[in-house]
PDB file of C-alpha atoms and ligand atoms in Angstrom:
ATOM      1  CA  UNK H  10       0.000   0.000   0.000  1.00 86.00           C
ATOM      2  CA  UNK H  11       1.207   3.955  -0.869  1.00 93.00           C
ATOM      3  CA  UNK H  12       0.484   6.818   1.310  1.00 95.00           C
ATOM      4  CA  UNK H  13      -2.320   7.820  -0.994  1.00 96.00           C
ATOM      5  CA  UNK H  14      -4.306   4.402  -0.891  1.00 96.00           C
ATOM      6  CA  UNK H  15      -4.020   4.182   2.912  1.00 96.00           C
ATOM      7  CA  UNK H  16      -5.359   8.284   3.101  1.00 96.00           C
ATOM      8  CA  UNK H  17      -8.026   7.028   0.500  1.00 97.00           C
ATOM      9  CA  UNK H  18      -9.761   4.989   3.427  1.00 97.00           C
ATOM     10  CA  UNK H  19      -9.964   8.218   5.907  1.00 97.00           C
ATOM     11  CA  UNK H  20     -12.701  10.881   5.185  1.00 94.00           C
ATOM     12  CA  UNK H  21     -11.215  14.148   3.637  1.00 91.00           C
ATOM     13  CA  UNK H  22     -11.973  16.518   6.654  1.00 90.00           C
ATOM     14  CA  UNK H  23     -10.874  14.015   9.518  1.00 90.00           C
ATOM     15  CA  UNK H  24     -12.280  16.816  12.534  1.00 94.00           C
ATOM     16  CA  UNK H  25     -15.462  15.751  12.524  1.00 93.00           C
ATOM     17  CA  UNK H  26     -18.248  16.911  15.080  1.00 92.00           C
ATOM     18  CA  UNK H  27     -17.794  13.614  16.877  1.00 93.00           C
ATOM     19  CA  UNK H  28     -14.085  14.089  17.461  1.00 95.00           C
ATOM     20  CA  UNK H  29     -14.446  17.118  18.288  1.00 93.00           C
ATOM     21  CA  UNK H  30     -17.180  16.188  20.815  1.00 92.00           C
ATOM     22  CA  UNK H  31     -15.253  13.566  22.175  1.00 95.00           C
ATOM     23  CA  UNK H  32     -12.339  16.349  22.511  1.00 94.00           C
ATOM     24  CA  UNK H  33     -13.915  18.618  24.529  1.00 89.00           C
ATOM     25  CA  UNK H  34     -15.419  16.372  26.848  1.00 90.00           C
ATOM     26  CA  UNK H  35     -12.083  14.142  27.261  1.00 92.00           C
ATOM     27  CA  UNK H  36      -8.753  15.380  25.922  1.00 92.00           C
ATOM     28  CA  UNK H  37      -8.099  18.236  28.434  1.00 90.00           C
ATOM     29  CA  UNK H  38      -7.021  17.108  31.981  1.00 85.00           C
ATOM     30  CA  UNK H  39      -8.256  20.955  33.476  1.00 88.00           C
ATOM     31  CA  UNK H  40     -10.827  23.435  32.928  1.00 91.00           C
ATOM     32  CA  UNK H  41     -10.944  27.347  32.996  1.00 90.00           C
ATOM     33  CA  UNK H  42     -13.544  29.261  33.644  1.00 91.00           C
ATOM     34  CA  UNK H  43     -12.968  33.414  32.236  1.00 90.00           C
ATOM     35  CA  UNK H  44     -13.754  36.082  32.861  1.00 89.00           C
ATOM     36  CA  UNK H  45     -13.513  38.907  30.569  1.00 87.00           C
ATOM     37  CA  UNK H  46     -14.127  42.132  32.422  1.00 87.00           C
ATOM     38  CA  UNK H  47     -14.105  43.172  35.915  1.00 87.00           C
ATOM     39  CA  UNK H  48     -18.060  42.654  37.859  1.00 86.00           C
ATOM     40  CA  UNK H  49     -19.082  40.902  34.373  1.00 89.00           C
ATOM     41  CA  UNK H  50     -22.269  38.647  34.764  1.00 89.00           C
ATOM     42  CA  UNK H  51     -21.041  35.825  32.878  1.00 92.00           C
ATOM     43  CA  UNK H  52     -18.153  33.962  32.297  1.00 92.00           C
ATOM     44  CA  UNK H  53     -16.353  31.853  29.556  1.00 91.00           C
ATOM     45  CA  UNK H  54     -16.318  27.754  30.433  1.00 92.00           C
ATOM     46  CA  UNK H  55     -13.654  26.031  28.423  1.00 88.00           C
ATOM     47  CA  UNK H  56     -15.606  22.489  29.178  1.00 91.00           C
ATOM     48  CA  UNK H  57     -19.503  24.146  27.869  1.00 91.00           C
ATOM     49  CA  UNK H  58     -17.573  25.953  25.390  1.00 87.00           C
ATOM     50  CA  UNK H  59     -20.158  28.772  25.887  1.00 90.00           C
ATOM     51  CA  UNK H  60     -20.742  31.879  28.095  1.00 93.00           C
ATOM     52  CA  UNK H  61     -22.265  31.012  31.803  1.00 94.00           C
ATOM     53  CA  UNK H  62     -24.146  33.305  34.252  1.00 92.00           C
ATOM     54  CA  UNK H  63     -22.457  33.831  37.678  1.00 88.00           C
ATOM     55  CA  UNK H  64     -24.145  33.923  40.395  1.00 77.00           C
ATOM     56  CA  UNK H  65     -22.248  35.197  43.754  1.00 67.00           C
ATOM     57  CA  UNK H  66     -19.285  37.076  41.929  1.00 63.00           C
ATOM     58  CA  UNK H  67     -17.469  38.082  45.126  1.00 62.00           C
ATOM     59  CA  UNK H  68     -15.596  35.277  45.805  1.00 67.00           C
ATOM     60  CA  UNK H  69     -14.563  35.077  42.181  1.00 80.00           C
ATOM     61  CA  UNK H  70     -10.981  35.604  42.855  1.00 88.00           C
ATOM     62  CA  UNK H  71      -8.110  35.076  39.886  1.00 89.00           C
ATOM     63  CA  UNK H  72      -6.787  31.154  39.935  1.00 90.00           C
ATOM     64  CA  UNK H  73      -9.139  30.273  42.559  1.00 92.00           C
ATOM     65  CA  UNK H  74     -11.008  26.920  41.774  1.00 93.00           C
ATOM     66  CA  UNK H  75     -14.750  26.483  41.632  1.00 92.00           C
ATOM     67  CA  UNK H  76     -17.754  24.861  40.147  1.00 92.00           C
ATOM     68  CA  UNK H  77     -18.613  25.741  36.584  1.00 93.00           C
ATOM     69  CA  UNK H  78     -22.447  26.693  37.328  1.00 91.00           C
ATOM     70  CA  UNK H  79     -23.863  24.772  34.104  1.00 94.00           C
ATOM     71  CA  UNK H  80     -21.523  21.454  33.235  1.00 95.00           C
ATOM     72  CA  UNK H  81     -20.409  21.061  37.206  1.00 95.00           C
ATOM     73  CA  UNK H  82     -17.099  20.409  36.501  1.00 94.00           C
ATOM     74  CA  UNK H  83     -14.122  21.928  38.613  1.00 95.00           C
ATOM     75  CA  UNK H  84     -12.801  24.898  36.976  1.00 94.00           C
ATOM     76  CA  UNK H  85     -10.159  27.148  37.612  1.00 92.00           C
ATOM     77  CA  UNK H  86     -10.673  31.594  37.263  1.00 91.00           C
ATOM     78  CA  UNK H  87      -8.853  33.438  35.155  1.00 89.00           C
ATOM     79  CA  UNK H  88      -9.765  36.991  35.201  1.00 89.00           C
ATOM     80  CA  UNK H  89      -8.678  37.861  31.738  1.00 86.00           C
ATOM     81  CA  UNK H  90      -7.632  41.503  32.310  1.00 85.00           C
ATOM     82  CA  UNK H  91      -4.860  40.199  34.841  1.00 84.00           C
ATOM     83  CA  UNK H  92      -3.212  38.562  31.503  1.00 77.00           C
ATOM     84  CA  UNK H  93      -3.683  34.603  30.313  1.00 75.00           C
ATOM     85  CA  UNK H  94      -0.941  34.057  29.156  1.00 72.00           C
ATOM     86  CA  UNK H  95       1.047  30.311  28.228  1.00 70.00           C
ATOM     87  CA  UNK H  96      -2.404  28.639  28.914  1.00 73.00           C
ATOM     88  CA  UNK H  97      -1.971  25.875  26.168  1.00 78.00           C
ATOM     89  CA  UNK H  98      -3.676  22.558  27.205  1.00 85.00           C
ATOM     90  CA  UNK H  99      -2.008  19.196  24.823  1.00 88.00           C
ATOM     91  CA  UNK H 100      -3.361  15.754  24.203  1.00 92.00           C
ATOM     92  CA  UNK H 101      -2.945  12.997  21.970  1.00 92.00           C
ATOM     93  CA  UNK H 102      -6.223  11.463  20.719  1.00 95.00           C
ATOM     94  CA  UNK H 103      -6.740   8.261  19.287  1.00 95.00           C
ATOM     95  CA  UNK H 104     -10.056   8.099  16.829  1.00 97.00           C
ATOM     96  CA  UNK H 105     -11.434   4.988  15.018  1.00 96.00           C
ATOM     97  CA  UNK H 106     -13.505   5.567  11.597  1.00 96.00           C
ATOM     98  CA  UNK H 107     -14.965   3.142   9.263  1.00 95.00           C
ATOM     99  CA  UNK H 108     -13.001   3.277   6.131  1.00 96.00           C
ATOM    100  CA  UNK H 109     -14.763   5.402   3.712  1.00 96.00           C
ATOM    101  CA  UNK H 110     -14.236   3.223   0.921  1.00 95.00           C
ATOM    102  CA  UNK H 111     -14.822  -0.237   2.559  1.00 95.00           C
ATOM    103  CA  UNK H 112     -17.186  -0.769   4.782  1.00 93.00           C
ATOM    104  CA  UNK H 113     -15.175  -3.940   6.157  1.00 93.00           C
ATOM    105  CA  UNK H 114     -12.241  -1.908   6.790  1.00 95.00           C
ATOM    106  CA  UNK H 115     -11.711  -0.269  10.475  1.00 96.00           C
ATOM    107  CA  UNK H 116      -9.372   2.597  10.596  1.00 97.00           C
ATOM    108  CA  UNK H 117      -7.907   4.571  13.354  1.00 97.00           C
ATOM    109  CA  UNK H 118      -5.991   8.118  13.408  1.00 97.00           C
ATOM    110  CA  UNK H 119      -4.217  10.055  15.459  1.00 95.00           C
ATOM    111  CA  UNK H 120      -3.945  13.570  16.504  1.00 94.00           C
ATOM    112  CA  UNK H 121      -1.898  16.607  18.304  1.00 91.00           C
ATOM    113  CA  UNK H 122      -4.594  18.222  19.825  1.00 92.00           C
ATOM    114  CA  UNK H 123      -3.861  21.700  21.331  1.00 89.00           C
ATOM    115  CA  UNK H 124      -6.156  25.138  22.714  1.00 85.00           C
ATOM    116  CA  UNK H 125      -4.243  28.245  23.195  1.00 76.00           C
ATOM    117  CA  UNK H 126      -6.413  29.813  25.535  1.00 71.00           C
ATOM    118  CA  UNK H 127      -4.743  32.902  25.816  1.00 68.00           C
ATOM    119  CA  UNK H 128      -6.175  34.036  22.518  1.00 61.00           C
ATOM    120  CA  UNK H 129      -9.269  32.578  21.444  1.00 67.00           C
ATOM    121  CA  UNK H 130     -10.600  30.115  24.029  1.00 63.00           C
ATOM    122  CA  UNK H 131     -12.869  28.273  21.274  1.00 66.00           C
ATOM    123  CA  UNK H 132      -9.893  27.146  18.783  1.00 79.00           C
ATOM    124  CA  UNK H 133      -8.578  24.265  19.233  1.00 88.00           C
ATOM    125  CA  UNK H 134      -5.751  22.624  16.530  1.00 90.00           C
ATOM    126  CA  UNK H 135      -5.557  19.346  15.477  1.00 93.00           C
ATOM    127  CA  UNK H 136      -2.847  18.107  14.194  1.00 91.00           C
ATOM    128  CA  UNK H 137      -2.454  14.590  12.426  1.00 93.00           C
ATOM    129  CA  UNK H 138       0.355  12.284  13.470  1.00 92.00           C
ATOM    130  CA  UNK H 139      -0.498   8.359  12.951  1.00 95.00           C
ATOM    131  CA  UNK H 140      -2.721   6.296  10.159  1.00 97.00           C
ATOM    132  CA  UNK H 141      -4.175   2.912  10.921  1.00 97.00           C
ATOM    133  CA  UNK H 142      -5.986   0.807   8.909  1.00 96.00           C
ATOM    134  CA  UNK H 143      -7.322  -2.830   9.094  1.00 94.00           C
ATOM    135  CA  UNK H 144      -8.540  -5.157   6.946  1.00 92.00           C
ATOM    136  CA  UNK H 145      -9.013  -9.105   6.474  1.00 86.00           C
ATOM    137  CA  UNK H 146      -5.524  -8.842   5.168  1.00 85.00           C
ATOM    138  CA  UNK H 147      -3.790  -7.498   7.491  1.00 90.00           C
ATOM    139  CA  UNK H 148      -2.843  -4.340   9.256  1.00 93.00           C
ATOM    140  CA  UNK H 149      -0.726  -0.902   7.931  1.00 95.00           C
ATOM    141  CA  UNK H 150       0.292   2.248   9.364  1.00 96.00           C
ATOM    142  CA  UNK H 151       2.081   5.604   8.438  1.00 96.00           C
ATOM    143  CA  UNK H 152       2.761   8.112  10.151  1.00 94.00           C
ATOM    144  CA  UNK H 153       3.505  11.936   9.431  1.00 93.00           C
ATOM    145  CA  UNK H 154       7.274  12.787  10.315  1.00 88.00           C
ATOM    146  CA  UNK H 155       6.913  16.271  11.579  1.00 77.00           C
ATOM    147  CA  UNK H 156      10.608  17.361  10.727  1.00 82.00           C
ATOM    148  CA  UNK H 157       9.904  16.664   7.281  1.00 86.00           C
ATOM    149  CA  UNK H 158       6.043  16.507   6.920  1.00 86.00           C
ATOM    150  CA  UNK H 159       6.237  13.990   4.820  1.00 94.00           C
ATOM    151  CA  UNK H 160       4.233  10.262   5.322  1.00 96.00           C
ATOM    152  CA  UNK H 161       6.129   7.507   6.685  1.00 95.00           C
ATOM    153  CA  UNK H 162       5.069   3.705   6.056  1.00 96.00           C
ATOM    154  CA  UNK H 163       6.288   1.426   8.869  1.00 94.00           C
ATOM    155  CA  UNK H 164       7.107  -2.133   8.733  1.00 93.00           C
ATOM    156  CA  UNK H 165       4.641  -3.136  12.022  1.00 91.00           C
ATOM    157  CA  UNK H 166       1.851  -1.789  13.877  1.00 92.00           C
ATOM    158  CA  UNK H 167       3.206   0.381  16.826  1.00 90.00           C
ATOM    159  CA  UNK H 168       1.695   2.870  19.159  1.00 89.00           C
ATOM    160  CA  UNK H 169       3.574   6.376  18.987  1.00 82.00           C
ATOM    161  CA  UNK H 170       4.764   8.179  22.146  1.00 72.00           C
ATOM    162  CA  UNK H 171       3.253  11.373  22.035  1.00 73.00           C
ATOM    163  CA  UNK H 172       6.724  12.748  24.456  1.00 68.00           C
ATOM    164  CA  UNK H 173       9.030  10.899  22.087  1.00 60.00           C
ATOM    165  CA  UNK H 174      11.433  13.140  19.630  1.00 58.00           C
ATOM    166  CA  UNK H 175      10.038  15.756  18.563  1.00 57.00           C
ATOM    167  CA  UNK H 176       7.633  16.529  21.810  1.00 61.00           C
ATOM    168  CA  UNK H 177      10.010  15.391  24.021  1.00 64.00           C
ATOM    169  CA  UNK H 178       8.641  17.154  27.621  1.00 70.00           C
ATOM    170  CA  UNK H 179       5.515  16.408  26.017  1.00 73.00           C
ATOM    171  CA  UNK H 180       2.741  16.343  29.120  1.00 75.00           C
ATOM    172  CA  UNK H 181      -0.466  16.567  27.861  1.00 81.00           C
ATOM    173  CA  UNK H 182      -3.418  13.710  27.989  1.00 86.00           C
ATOM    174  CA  UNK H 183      -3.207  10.458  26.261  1.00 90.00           C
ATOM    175  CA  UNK H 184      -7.231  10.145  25.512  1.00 93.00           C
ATOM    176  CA  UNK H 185      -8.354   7.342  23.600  1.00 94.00           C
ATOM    177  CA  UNK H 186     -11.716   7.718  21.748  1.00 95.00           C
ATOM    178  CA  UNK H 187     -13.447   4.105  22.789  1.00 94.00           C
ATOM    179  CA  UNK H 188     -16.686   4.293  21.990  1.00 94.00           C
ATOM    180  CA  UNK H 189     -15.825   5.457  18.302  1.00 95.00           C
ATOM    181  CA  UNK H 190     -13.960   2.301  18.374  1.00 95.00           C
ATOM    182  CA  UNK H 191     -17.435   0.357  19.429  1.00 94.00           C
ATOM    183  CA  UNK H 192     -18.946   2.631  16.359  1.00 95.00           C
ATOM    184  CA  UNK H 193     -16.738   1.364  13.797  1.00 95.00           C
ATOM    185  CA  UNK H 194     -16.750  -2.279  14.625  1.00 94.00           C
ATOM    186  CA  UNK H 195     -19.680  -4.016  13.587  1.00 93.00           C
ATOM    187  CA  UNK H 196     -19.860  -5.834  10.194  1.00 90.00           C
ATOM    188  CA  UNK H 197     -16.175  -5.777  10.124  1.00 92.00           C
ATOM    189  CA  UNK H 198     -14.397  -8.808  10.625  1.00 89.00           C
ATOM    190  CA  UNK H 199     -12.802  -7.188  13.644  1.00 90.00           C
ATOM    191  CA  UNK H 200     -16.191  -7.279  15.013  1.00 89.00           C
ATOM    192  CA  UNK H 201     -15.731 -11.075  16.193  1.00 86.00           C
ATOM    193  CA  UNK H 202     -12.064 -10.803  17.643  1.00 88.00           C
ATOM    194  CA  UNK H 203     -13.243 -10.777  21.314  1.00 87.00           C
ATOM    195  CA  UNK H 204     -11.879  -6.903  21.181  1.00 87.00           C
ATOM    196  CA  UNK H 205     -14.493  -6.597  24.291  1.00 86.00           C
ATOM    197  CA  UNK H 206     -12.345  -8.367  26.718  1.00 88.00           C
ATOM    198  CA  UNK H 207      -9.338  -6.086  25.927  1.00 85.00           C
ATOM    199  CA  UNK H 208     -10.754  -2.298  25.727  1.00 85.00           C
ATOM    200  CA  UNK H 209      -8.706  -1.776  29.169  1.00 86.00           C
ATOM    201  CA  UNK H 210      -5.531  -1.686  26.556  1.00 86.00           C
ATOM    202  CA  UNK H 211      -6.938   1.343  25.306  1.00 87.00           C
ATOM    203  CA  UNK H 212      -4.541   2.340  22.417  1.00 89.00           C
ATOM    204  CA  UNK H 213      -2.687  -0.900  22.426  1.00 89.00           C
ATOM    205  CA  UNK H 214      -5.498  -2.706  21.278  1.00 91.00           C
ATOM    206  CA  UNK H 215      -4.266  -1.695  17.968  1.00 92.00           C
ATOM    207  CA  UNK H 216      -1.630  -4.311  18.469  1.00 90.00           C
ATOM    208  CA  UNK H 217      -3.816  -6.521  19.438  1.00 90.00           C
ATOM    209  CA  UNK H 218      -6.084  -6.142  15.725  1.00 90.00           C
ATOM    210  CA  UNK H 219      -2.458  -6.554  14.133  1.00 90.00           C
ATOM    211  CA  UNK H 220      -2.369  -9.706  15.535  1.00 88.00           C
ATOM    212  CA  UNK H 221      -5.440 -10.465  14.845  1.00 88.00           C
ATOM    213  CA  UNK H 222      -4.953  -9.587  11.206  1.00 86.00           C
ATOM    214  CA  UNK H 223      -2.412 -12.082  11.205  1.00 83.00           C
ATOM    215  CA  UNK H 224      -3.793 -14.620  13.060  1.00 80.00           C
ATOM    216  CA  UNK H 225      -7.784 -14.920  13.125  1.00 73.00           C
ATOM    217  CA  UNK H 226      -7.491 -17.585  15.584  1.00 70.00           C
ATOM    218  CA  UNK H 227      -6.162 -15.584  18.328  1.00 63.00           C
ATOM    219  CA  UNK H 228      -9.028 -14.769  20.520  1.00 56.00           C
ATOM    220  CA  UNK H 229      -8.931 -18.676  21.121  1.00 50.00           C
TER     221      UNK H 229
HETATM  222 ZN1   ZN X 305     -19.017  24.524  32.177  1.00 77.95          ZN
END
């Protein structure tokens, strides 16, 4: 297989609402609640992606932690006009897809996902890094080499270390999107591989479809 037939079995615009669902609710370890101006009535939650109402605003002080008033979730201030700077939350995200040109086909990529929250709180960049895909006849994967940004075809199915080479120092969240996996599965022949009994590998159940590729009989 070439770069361009393994890309052939992704969709075009790989971001798609799911992903991006999935994202928001998982990839970032913390939350921010901001606030833009001094005595405003609402503030920004990175989790609800939206502008809350605030209810008792005196003891909203800068860093402090509290209770996002609509999703629940911890959050920490930020009063904006004190400066927000170097706010960038990382993960790596793993996200399974049905192939878009064979339905038997399972694929899986990978992304850099990264907010800058010092500038606009909403954007977050993805950034794609690894290429799976799986078929009756076996497994393949590429990858993108980010010195060169070029695609790389390896000779077995690995799982990348987001805080190897280039990211070394790398400490964001390693979030792996499951039930897209669950999604993609049936009426693939990776649908009776006993996968069930090893979703607590989380990404490394990639190996265990490359071994499965290989050898159907595994699960016995
Ligand atoms: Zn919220």
């Amino acid at each position: 297989m070439t770069a361009e037939q393994i890309l052939s079995h992704f969709r075009p615009g790989p971001v798609t609402r799911d992903l991006k669902q999935f994202v928001r609710k998982n990839a970032f370890s913390k939350q921010y609640l901001f606030i833009r101006k001094k005595g405003d009535t609402t503030g920004y939650c990175s989790f609800c992606e939206k502008d809350v109402p605030l209810k008792d605003r005196s003891s909203l002080k800068h860093n402090a932690k509290t209770t996002c008033p609509r999703c629940r979730r911890e959050v920490t201030l930020k009063h904006v006009w004190r400066g927000i700077k170097n706010i960038v939350d990382e993960a790596y995200v793993y996200h399974f897809a049905r192939s878009v040109k064979n339905k038997q086909m399972i694929t899986c990529q990978t992304f850099y996902v990264s907010r800058f929250l010092d500038s606009n709180p909403g954007a977050i960049k993805y950034s794609p890094s690894c290429y799976y895909v799986f078929s009756r006849q076996g497994a393949k994967m590429m990858y993108v080499d980010p010195y060169y940004r070029q695609y790389v075809l390896t000779q077995s199915i690995y799982t990348k270390h987001p805080s190897g080479g280039l990211y070394y120092g790398w400490q964001g969240k390693l979030a792996v999107n499951m039930a897209s996996l669950a999604r993609a599965l049936p009426h693939t022949p990776y649908q009776y591989s006993a996968w069930e009994d090893y979703t607590d590998m989380n990404e490394q159940i990639l190996r265990y479809f490359a071994l499965f590729a290989k050898h159907p009989q595994v699960e016995y």
